Amino acid sequence: MKQTDFLVIGSGIAGLTYAIKMAGRFPDKKITVVTKAAADETNTKYAQGGIAGVTDFENDSFEKHIEDTLIAGDGLCNPQVVEIVVKEGVQRIRELIEWGAKFDKDADGDYALGMEGGHSEYRILHHKDVTGKEIERTLLEKVKQYPNIEFIKHWFVIELITQHHLGFLVTKSTPDIQCYGVYALNTHNYQIEKILAGTTLLATGGNGQVYRTTTNPSIATGDGVAMVYRAKGRIENMEFIQFHPTALYEPGSGGQAFLITEAVRGDGGILRNRKGEAFMERYDERLDLAPRDIVARAIDSEMKIMGTDHVFLDCRHMDQEKFIHHFPNIYEKCLSIGIDVSKHMIPVAPAAHYSCGGIKTDEWGRTSIRNLYAAGECASTGLHGANRLASNSLLEAMVFGHRAFDEGSKHHVDPLDDALIPDWDAGGTTDPREMILITQSLKELQLIMSDYVGIVRTDVRLERAMKRLDLLWTETEQLYQTTTVSPQLCELRNMISVAFLIVKGAQFRKESRGLHYNTDYPEKSGLLQNIVL
Ligand code: FAD
Ligand code: SIN
């Protein structure tokens, strides 16, 4: 059993921003950061393009960034939250720079700002094409300055502790659900322990692993969303899954798809189909830099028309020296598989990339459960609406990591007495005999989601997906009740819940808006509606 003042689940940009700030404000309090993997194994580490933020006030303005975010969000952004993130984001970027993050500068010493789809100005701060790695490095270095931060790696958080664990009936209509901490599996000794906390922050990141092809690393299994849903908290807008238009097409490579950042198109890269046609002109006047939902759908349509499983990104005409300078990681990766970008086009296809919905929060990161906050990709703050503007997520994670800290620091809550919370009950379970029951179900899940709940949806496909998920759920629950828990089993269970929430959201939304496109309802409805489950 562990007790802490502030518990943080997740060591990406959202969790670490919060932890650093809380540790600085309360040197006498304990902040515990838990991660199920290595400290830096996060979506944050893989971010490429950069952070959007208004730093060039001569050419850019808050109003323009706000407008671009609202346009991308296709009517569903919360304008108040958009204004908060755009305006406060600049302070958060300054802090990150003070903490040691290095962003590229031009010859005059000004920040070399990048361009991405949906942005009307150059405003993306970046560190080559490995911005996330630089940010994660900076934050982990900063954490070391605080002896009151306890960092626990390779512990898998299984469940939120609420009144349910004290023996009370908790339903969606229970008015005052409270979070007292979590049960977590220590994967060093396979014991399940309680971590009791006054305040808990979920910063568990995205859920791309629900799909067969994703840019997300293996940690992105939607655990936070699934835990809140099971604890009867509110989840919002899960149908808005963003597919990145240009993941490197590498058949047979499996696992995480390598991203070709949108900044490559920002610097002049052109999408072409099998015949070599620059097809974006047929889809949107903003061509290759239209918002992501439009570009991903255009690629999907071209692939279907041509009967191919990828299109190409043509960089052959670009200044090669500049390309290598800005995108050294992409250049090396392509070379490693025999693609010289000065001579060959890069094969690319869309891949699941970002979850716009998630745990519903207010403008201070408060969830519907007391003493439980959420920030970063696992949260639905109202910023992204129906489609996230490129490079707005790192910004949002910092702003809401800060806001959750700001609000949480005003209300100190003591952790509950250990004696009140029962230990994890593993009675009646035995060690799993066959891992294939888990691995095969995971493959099925990813196929169902990719084939029926991808970029283009129909009512029939969604109905089929739901029926198959039902079966997977029943089988997995049975396994969960009878076998000792493992991270793989918990992740599968969480991913099935997340998939259910995506399909349910998609079924409720009888329109096409932003990232959700259903051919049975190809138009937007007159109703601006967030779907809360
Ligand atoms: P993460 O950084 O994903 O961290 C999640 C943490 O939660 C991890 O430490 C994980 O181990 C932990 N965790 C999860 N479940 C559990 C559990 N059950 N128990 C214990 N720990 C758990 N956004 C931009 O703005 N700009 C970009 O250029 C950009 N590029 C991207 C490129 C790629 C390839 C990807 C995948 C994403 C990109 N994004 C970008 C999106 C952005 O990186 C993420 O949205 C953001 O980093 C999420 O940060 P986070 O702190 O919310 O979560
Ligand atoms: C990219 O670099 O293309 C990803 C940016 C993002 O997801 O915001």
XYZ file of C-alpha atoms and ligand atoms in Angstrom:
594
model
C 0.000 0.000 0.000
C 1.173 3.505 -0.806
C -0.203 6.860 0.241
C 0.405 10.126 -1.527
C -0.978 13.638 -1.662
C -1.103 13.954 -5.446
C -1.211 10.902 -7.662
C -0.406 11.250 -11.358
C -1.079 8.399 -13.775
C 1.073 8.940 -16.842
C 4.516 10.367 -17.548
C 3.840 12.216 -20.808
C 3.604 15.964 -21.260
C 0.314 16.339 -19.345
C 1.277 14.269 -16.299
C 4.785 15.667 -15.959
C 3.686 19.307 -16.393
C 1.261 18.815 -13.512
C 3.741 16.913 -11.324
C 6.523 19.469 -11.755
C 4.239 22.340 -10.872
C 2.654 20.618 -7.884
C 6.084 19.595 -6.570
C 7.331 23.165 -6.902
C 4.297 24.635 -5.135
C 4.249 22.103 -2.259
C 7.796 20.977 -1.388
C 6.421 19.274 1.751
C 3.822 17.192 -0.095
C 4.347 13.944 -1.925
C 3.645 13.676 -5.650
C 3.612 10.150 -7.073
C 3.909 9.597 -10.827
C 2.986 6.097 -12.021
C 3.631 4.734 -15.483
C 3.015 1.278 -16.880
C 6.140 1.423 -19.051
C 9.565 3.083 -19.096
C 9.455 6.731 -18.018
C 9.685 8.128 -21.537
C 7.553 5.561 -23.389
C 4.662 7.877 -24.177
C 2.851 9.330 -27.186
C 4.632 12.545 -26.253
C 8.023 11.083 -27.133
C 6.927 10.377 -30.719
C 5.525 13.827 -31.512
C 7.167 15.113 -34.647
C 5.695 18.299 -36.134
C 5.757 20.437 -32.991
C 3.684 22.728 -30.784
C 1.322 25.278 -32.257
C 1.488 28.634 -30.522
C 1.421 32.308 -31.358
C 4.944 33.610 -30.880
C 5.326 35.811 -33.976
C 2.990 38.658 -33.133
C 3.968 40.625 -36.262
C 2.411 38.126 -38.672
C 0.224 36.012 -36.419
C -2.355 36.686 -33.719
C -4.394 34.859 -31.067
C -7.482 35.581 -33.155
C -6.053 33.716 -36.155
C -5.044 30.675 -34.108
C -8.475 30.653 -32.451
C -10.184 30.908 -35.835
C -8.095 28.047 -37.319
C -8.889 25.821 -34.327
C -12.616 26.563 -34.589
C -12.669 25.875 -38.342
C -10.872 22.535 -37.920
C -13.248 21.600 -35.059
C -16.210 21.884 -37.453
C -18.653 23.567 -35.110
C -18.105 21.516 -31.963
C -15.222 23.300 -30.192
C -16.013 25.084 -26.961
C -14.976 28.653 -27.934
C -14.162 29.568 -24.328
C -11.753 26.643 -24.042
C -10.191 27.443 -27.428
C -9.452 30.973 -26.231
C -8.003 29.699 -22.955
C -5.669 27.226 -24.663
C -4.480 29.587 -27.393
C -3.811 32.472 -24.997
C -2.421 30.564 -21.997
C -0.515 28.199 -24.279
C 2.047 30.873 -24.998
C 2.934 31.125 -21.287
C 3.253 27.337 -21.091
C 5.562 27.302 -24.127
C 7.733 29.978 -22.489
C 7.949 27.850 -19.335
C 8.943 24.808 -21.326
C 11.728 26.824 -22.950
C 12.852 28.062 -19.507
C 12.965 24.449 -18.353
C 15.403 23.706 -21.170
C 13.453 22.694 -24.294
C 15.282 23.718 -27.449
C 13.245 24.728 -30.488
C 14.865 25.321 -33.872
C 15.833 28.859 -34.815
C 16.616 30.455 -38.147
C 19.805 32.289 -39.112
C 18.537 35.518 -37.462
C 17.977 33.739 -34.163
C 14.182 33.821 -34.487
C 12.179 30.659 -33.996
C 11.920 28.727 -37.269
C 8.163 28.307 -37.324
C 6.606 25.423 -39.236
C 3.350 25.151 -41.177
C 0.811 22.305 -40.958
C -2.667 21.562 -42.314
C -5.438 23.936 -41.241
C -3.073 26.677 -39.992
C -3.314 30.071 -41.669
C 0.155 31.126 -40.464
C 3.568 29.648 -39.729
C 3.310 28.996 -35.978
C 4.660 25.518 -35.184
C 7.659 25.457 -32.848
C 9.671 22.322 -33.402
C 12.908 20.543 -32.678
C 13.839 19.061 -36.071
C 11.305 16.257 -36.618
C 11.708 14.908 -33.070
C 9.953 17.598 -31.055
C 8.307 15.161 -28.648
C 11.600 13.512 -27.759
C 13.058 16.905 -26.877
C 10.023 17.803 -24.751
C 9.982 14.474 -22.918
C 13.742 14.789 -22.263
C 13.270 18.299 -20.859
C 10.418 17.292 -18.567
C 12.133 14.177 -17.231
C 15.264 16.257 -16.498
C 13.156 18.841 -14.674
C 11.435 16.173 -12.580
C 14.851 15.219 -11.158
C 15.022 18.609 -9.406
C 12.164 17.643 -7.091
C 12.907 15.135 -4.335
C 9.201 15.114 -3.443
C 8.307 13.459 -6.773
C 8.240 9.683 -6.473
C 8.464 8.032 -9.906
C 7.047 4.511 -10.152
C 7.731 2.731 -13.443
C 6.215 -0.470 -14.814
C 3.171 -0.370 -12.558
C -0.078 -0.906 -14.397
C -3.038 1.000 -12.986
C -6.059 -1.286 -13.170
C -8.943 0.483 -11.501
C -9.985 3.710 -9.817
C -11.005 3.320 -6.183
C -14.406 4.874 -5.442
C -17.298 4.354 -2.989
C -18.009 1.192 -4.965
C -15.012 -0.372 -3.192
C -16.406 0.697 0.194
C -19.495 -1.363 -0.510
C -21.815 1.362 -1.822
C -23.848 1.073 -4.995
C -22.464 3.505 -7.577
C -24.387 4.212 -10.789
C -24.241 6.870 -13.511
C -26.768 8.859 -11.508
C -24.876 8.717 -8.205
C -24.411 12.465 -7.608
C -21.132 12.523 -5.734
C -18.780 9.786 -6.896
C -15.353 10.261 -5.296
C -11.947 8.952 -6.239
C -9.670 7.754 -3.418
C -6.786 6.503 -5.542
C -6.169 3.363 -7.610
C -5.402 -0.336 -7.602
C -2.218 -0.987 -9.570
C -0.344 -4.083 -10.661
C 3.336 -3.952 -9.739
C 4.825 -5.844 -12.683
C 8.108 -6.379 -10.814
C 6.444 -8.818 -8.388
C 2.945 -9.233 -9.845
C 1.259 -7.972 -6.666
C -1.752 -5.671 -6.882
C -1.362 -2.743 -4.534
C -3.478 0.170 -3.403
C -2.208 3.678 -4.024
C -4.346 6.006 -1.922
C -4.339 9.662 -2.847
C -6.062 12.902 -1.904
C -6.130 14.009 -5.526
C -5.611 11.922 -8.663
C -4.776 13.108 -12.185
C -5.331 10.846 -15.162
C -2.857 11.625 -17.948
C -2.975 8.238 -19.625
C -2.812 9.412 -23.247
C -4.531 8.046 -26.346
C -6.042 4.849 -27.690
C -4.613 4.332 -31.205
C -3.887 0.671 -30.451
C -7.590 -0.052 -30.807
C -6.887 0.050 -34.570
C -4.721 -2.266 -36.661
C -2.579 0.559 -38.033
C -1.662 3.415 -35.747
C 1.080 5.939 -35.229
C 0.730 5.391 -31.469
C 3.123 3.285 -29.390
C 1.900 0.171 -27.595
C 1.050 2.054 -24.379
C -1.841 3.849 -26.136
C -4.674 1.564 -25.076
C -7.190 4.031 -23.632
C -6.831 2.761 -20.047
C -7.842 6.033 -18.379
C -11.025 6.374 -20.422
C -12.018 2.763 -19.734
C -11.363 3.127 -15.998
C -13.475 6.272 -15.739
C -16.269 4.648 -17.728
C -16.252 1.633 -15.392
C -16.258 3.991 -12.388
C -19.424 5.582 -13.895
C -17.789 8.862 -14.862
C -18.624 10.823 -18.031
C -16.978 10.156 -21.382
C -17.505 12.428 -24.388
C -17.268 12.460 -28.207
C -15.330 9.209 -28.589
C -16.403 8.825 -32.223
C -13.942 11.515 -33.274
C -10.847 9.430 -33.958
C -8.280 11.306 -35.984
C -6.509 9.369 -38.716
C -3.196 10.914 -39.665
C -3.079 11.106 -43.469
C 0.568 10.155 -43.867
C 1.942 7.220 -41.909
C 4.752 5.423 -43.706
C 3.329 2.417 -45.570
C 5.507 -0.545 -44.598
C 3.596 -3.798 -45.134
C 4.485 -6.519 -42.670
C 6.277 -4.155 -40.292
C 3.495 -4.582 -37.678
C 2.953 -2.552 -34.519
C 3.445 1.160 -34.548
C 3.482 2.882 -37.953
C 6.222 5.449 -38.499
C 4.815 8.945 -38.984
C 5.714 11.244 -41.850
C 4.938 14.563 -40.212
C 2.458 16.935 -41.755
C 5.243 19.511 -41.623
C 6.674 17.789 -44.707
C 3.569 18.902 -46.589
C 3.943 22.267 -44.846
C 7.358 22.529 -46.501
C 6.016 21.576 -49.944
C 5.487 17.786 -50.041
C 2.743 16.788 -52.507
C 0.391 13.806 -52.275
C 0.089 11.759 -55.465
C -1.900 8.692 -56.421
C -0.624 5.604 -58.247
C -0.843 7.428 -61.556
C 1.276 10.262 -60.194
C -1.648 12.724 -60.079
C -1.640 15.431 -57.401
C -5.163 14.469 -56.387
C -5.826 16.924 -53.546
C -6.910 19.565 -56.058
C -10.019 17.479 -56.639
C -10.933 17.540 -52.951
C -10.160 20.907 -51.348
C -8.833 24.285 -52.416
C -6.335 24.175 -49.527
C -4.813 21.169 -51.344
C -2.323 19.134 -49.279
C -2.696 21.470 -46.313
C -6.436 21.101 -45.838
C -7.421 19.949 -42.304
C -6.554 16.345 -41.544
C -10.059 14.876 -41.745
C -10.362 16.115 -45.335
C -6.908 14.913 -46.435
C -7.340 11.485 -44.795
C -10.738 11.002 -46.481
C -9.312 12.108 -49.823
C -6.508 9.535 -49.529
C -8.997 6.865 -48.487
C -11.096 7.676 -51.548
C -8.089 7.640 -53.932
C -6.952 4.286 -52.557
C -10.430 2.878 -53.138
C -10.651 4.322 -56.675
C -7.184 3.039 -57.630
C -7.491 -0.241 -55.716
C -4.240 0.436 -53.830
C -3.408 0.323 -50.155
C -1.305 3.469 -50.166
C -0.645 6.720 -52.015
C 2.633 8.617 -52.304
C 4.160 11.694 -50.753
C 6.407 13.360 -53.300
C 9.345 15.300 -51.862
C 11.654 14.971 -54.856
C 11.262 18.620 -55.870
C 12.062 19.920 -52.381
C 15.418 21.458 -51.447
C 17.189 18.326 -50.191
C 19.580 20.123 -47.882
C 16.668 21.847 -46.188
C 14.769 18.557 -46.035
C 17.621 16.759 -44.276
C 18.071 19.689 -41.898
C 14.399 19.834 -40.884
C 13.553 16.118 -41.101
C 16.702 14.134 -40.294
C 14.780 11.340 -38.570
C 12.391 10.837 -41.495
C 15.245 11.028 -43.978
C 17.174 8.315 -42.116
C 14.127 6.105 -41.636
C 13.283 6.260 -45.347
C 16.887 5.543 -46.329
C 16.915 2.544 -43.987
C 14.171 0.931 -46.077
C 15.656 1.902 -49.413
C 13.780 5.134 -50.065
C 15.953 8.065 -51.067
C 13.498 10.960 -50.828
C 15.391 12.921 -53.494
C 14.696 10.131 -56.012
C 11.733 8.130 -54.747
C 8.276 9.025 -53.562
C 7.372 7.926 -50.008
C 4.506 5.388 -49.816
C 2.010 6.588 -47.199
C -1.422 5.629 -45.889
C -3.678 6.984 -43.127
C -3.314 5.521 -39.621
C -5.226 6.015 -36.363
C -3.450 8.852 -34.621
C -5.364 10.825 -32.016
C -8.465 10.604 -29.865
C -10.310 13.936 -29.855
C -12.884 12.783 -27.307
C -12.229 11.247 -23.923
C -12.885 11.836 -20.234
C -15.162 14.831 -20.027
C -13.624 17.703 -18.073
C -14.509 21.281 -17.292
C -12.157 24.192 -17.961
C -10.083 23.279 -14.874
C -9.537 19.659 -15.840
C -12.125 18.422 -13.317
C -13.885 15.209 -14.319
C -17.390 14.221 -13.240
C -15.772 12.291 -10.342
C -14.676 14.278 -7.263
C -10.911 14.611 -6.640
C -10.229 13.163 -10.084
C -8.760 15.344 -12.819
C -7.831 14.492 -16.397
C -5.468 16.212 -18.828
C -3.825 15.515 -22.172
C -5.058 13.147 -24.825
C -7.246 11.098 -22.464
C -9.361 14.190 -21.717
C -12.151 15.843 -23.663
C -11.830 19.500 -22.722
C -13.795 21.013 -25.600
C -10.710 22.268 -27.469
C -10.776 19.969 -30.471
C -14.467 19.636 -31.229
C -14.993 17.260 -34.151
C -11.404 17.418 -35.422
C -8.142 18.503 -33.808
C -6.025 21.154 -35.482
C -2.500 19.825 -36.056
C -0.018 20.410 -33.221
C -2.689 21.654 -30.815
C -2.495 18.610 -28.543
C 0.875 19.205 -26.910
C -0.337 22.734 -26.257
C -3.601 21.533 -24.744
C -1.802 18.981 -22.551
C 0.418 21.691 -21.042
C -2.409 24.156 -20.549
C -4.658 21.588 -18.864
C -1.792 20.011 -16.899
C -1.276 23.518 -15.516
C -4.969 24.235 -14.968
C -5.520 20.937 -13.144
C -2.541 21.844 -10.946
C -3.892 25.352 -10.360
C -7.310 24.100 -9.315
C -6.062 21.029 -7.428
C -3.571 23.086 -5.427
C -6.440 25.149 -3.988
C -8.186 22.168 -2.417
C -5.976 19.953 -0.337
C -7.586 16.568 0.309
C -6.118 14.016 2.715
C -5.854 10.442 1.460
C -8.353 8.042 3.007
C -7.311 5.725 5.842
C -5.898 2.495 4.415
C -8.058 0.401 6.764
C -11.202 1.615 5.002
C -10.233 0.347 1.551
C -10.214 -3.396 0.971
C -7.212 -5.085 -0.596
C -7.596 -6.324 -4.168
C -9.542 -9.561 -4.186
C -7.890 -12.114 -6.483
C -9.902 -15.011 -5.021
C -11.101 -17.663 -7.464
C -8.589 -16.748 -10.176
C -5.845 -18.887 -11.643
C -2.897 -18.170 -13.908
C -3.872 -17.882 -17.567
C -3.166 -21.072 -19.491
C -3.213 -19.683 -23.012
C -2.022 -16.234 -24.026
C -3.605 -16.831 -27.439
C -7.010 -16.130 -25.886
C -5.793 -12.594 -25.343
C -3.611 -12.040 -28.413
C -6.172 -13.399 -30.880
C -8.978 -11.331 -29.362
C -6.801 -8.253 -29.680
C -6.223 -8.945 -33.371
C -9.962 -9.424 -33.880
C -10.699 -6.194 -32.088
C -8.244 -4.249 -34.239
C -9.685 -5.748 -37.424
C -13.255 -4.959 -36.419
C -12.366 -1.363 -35.670
C -10.253 -0.828 -38.792
C -12.710 -2.473 -41.168
C -16.000 -1.221 -39.751
C -15.227 1.916 -37.732
C -12.474 3.597 -39.763
C -12.391 6.802 -41.789
C -15.697 6.085 -43.559
C -18.576 4.502 -41.621
C -22.071 3.232 -42.364
C -24.919 2.175 -40.086
C -24.572 -1.450 -41.138
C -20.846 -1.529 -40.418
C -21.361 0.054 -37.006
C -24.064 -2.445 -36.147
C -21.809 -5.329 -37.159
C -18.952 -3.905 -35.140
C -21.172 -3.641 -32.068
C -22.351 -7.248 -32.349
C -18.802 -8.541 -32.609
C -17.603 -6.349 -29.768
C -20.365 -7.775 -27.621
C -19.011 -11.267 -28.088
C -15.424 -10.198 -27.449
C -16.556 -8.403 -24.316
C -18.380 -11.437 -22.944
C -15.415 -13.745 -23.573
C -12.907 -11.278 -22.140
C -14.974 -10.602 -19.012
C -15.142 -14.307 -18.390
C -11.378 -14.509 -18.703
C -10.936 -11.488 -16.425
C -13.143 -13.002 -13.706
C -11.305 -16.317 -13.711
C -7.625 -15.583 -14.372
C -5.021 -13.575 -12.503
C -4.725 -10.173 -14.106
C -1.924 -9.232 -16.455
C -1.274 -5.933 -18.266
C -2.180 -7.654 -21.555
C -5.550 -8.811 -20.252
C -6.319 -5.445 -18.662
C -5.363 -3.619 -21.848
C -7.554 -5.874 -23.952
C -10.466 -5.293 -21.599
C -9.873 -1.538 -21.691
C -9.575 -1.471 -25.467
C -12.855 -3.335 -25.890
C -14.535 -0.735 -23.654
C -12.965 2.088 -25.630
C -14.026 0.474 -28.922
C -17.551 0.150 -27.546
C -17.551 3.860 -26.669
C -16.296 4.810 -30.148
C -18.984 2.724 -31.857
C -21.727 3.880 -29.490
C -20.775 7.527 -30.075
C -20.711 6.911 -33.824
C -24.164 5.293 -33.705
C -25.654 8.189 -31.759
C -24.246 10.768 -34.167
C -26.708 10.799 -37.043
C -24.673 13.156 -39.219
C -21.224 13.556 -40.774
C -19.080 16.118 -39.015
C -15.341 16.543 -38.723
C -13.683 13.167 -38.280
C -16.944 11.236 -38.163
C -18.136 10.444 -41.684
C -21.151 8.168 -42.132
C -22.343 7.659 -45.732
C -25.901 7.087 -44.448
C -25.902 10.669 -43.117
C -23.461 12.517 -45.390
C -24.513 16.007 -44.211
C -24.156 17.887 -40.953
C -27.318 17.968 -38.874
C -28.569 21.356 -37.689
C -27.893 20.261 -34.115
C -24.554 20.990 -32.423
C -24.308 18.082 -30.059
C -21.629 16.547 -27.850
C -22.264 12.873 -27.231
C -21.762 12.038 -23.576
C -21.803 8.404 -22.460
P 1.181 10.325 -23.294
O 2.338 11.155 -23.667
O 0.756 9.312 -24.256
O 1.503 9.598 -21.912
C 0.634 8.602 -21.416
C 1.232 8.016 -20.159
O 0.247 7.282 -19.457
C 2.381 7.052 -20.405
O 3.370 7.293 -19.441
C 1.749 5.690 -20.147
O 2.641 4.694 -19.746
C 0.798 6.050 -19.022
N -0.293 5.087 -18.840
C -1.314 4.808 -19.679
N -2.117 3.861 -19.147
C -1.579 3.531 -17.942
C -1.941 2.607 -16.925
N -3.006 1.793 -17.026
N -1.154 2.526 -15.827
C -0.057 3.298 -15.697
N 0.345 4.196 -16.640
C -0.420 4.306 -17.737
N 0.751 16.389 -31.024
C 1.162 17.662 -31.267
O 0.627 18.611 -30.687
N 2.187 17.879 -32.131
C 2.827 16.891 -32.798
O 3.755 17.124 -33.535
C 2.382 15.554 -32.582
N 2.953 14.525 -33.238
C 2.587 13.245 -32.927
C 3.251 12.197 -33.537
C 2.953 10.894 -33.179
C 3.670 9.757 -33.851
C 1.966 10.638 -32.192
C 1.643 9.248 -31.783
C 1.283 11.695 -31.605
C 1.584 13.006 -31.961
N 0.932 14.076 -31.378
C 1.342 15.354 -31.640
C -0.048 13.866 -30.314
C 0.625 14.070 -28.947
O 1.930 13.557 -28.998
C -0.130 13.391 -27.829
O -1.489 13.712 -27.897
C 0.396 13.836 -26.477
O 1.783 13.668 -26.422
C -0.277 13.055 -25.371
O 0.345 13.380 -24.176
P -0.260 12.808 -22.820
O 0.579 13.374 -21.720
O -1.702 13.047 -22.765
O -0.083 11.213 -22.932
C 2.578 15.640 -37.333
O 3.724 15.979 -37.071
O 2.130 15.547 -38.471
C 1.682 15.331 -36.204
C 1.220 16.586 -35.611
C 0.046 16.348 -34.718
O -0.438 15.237 -34.588
O -0.415 17.337 -34.155
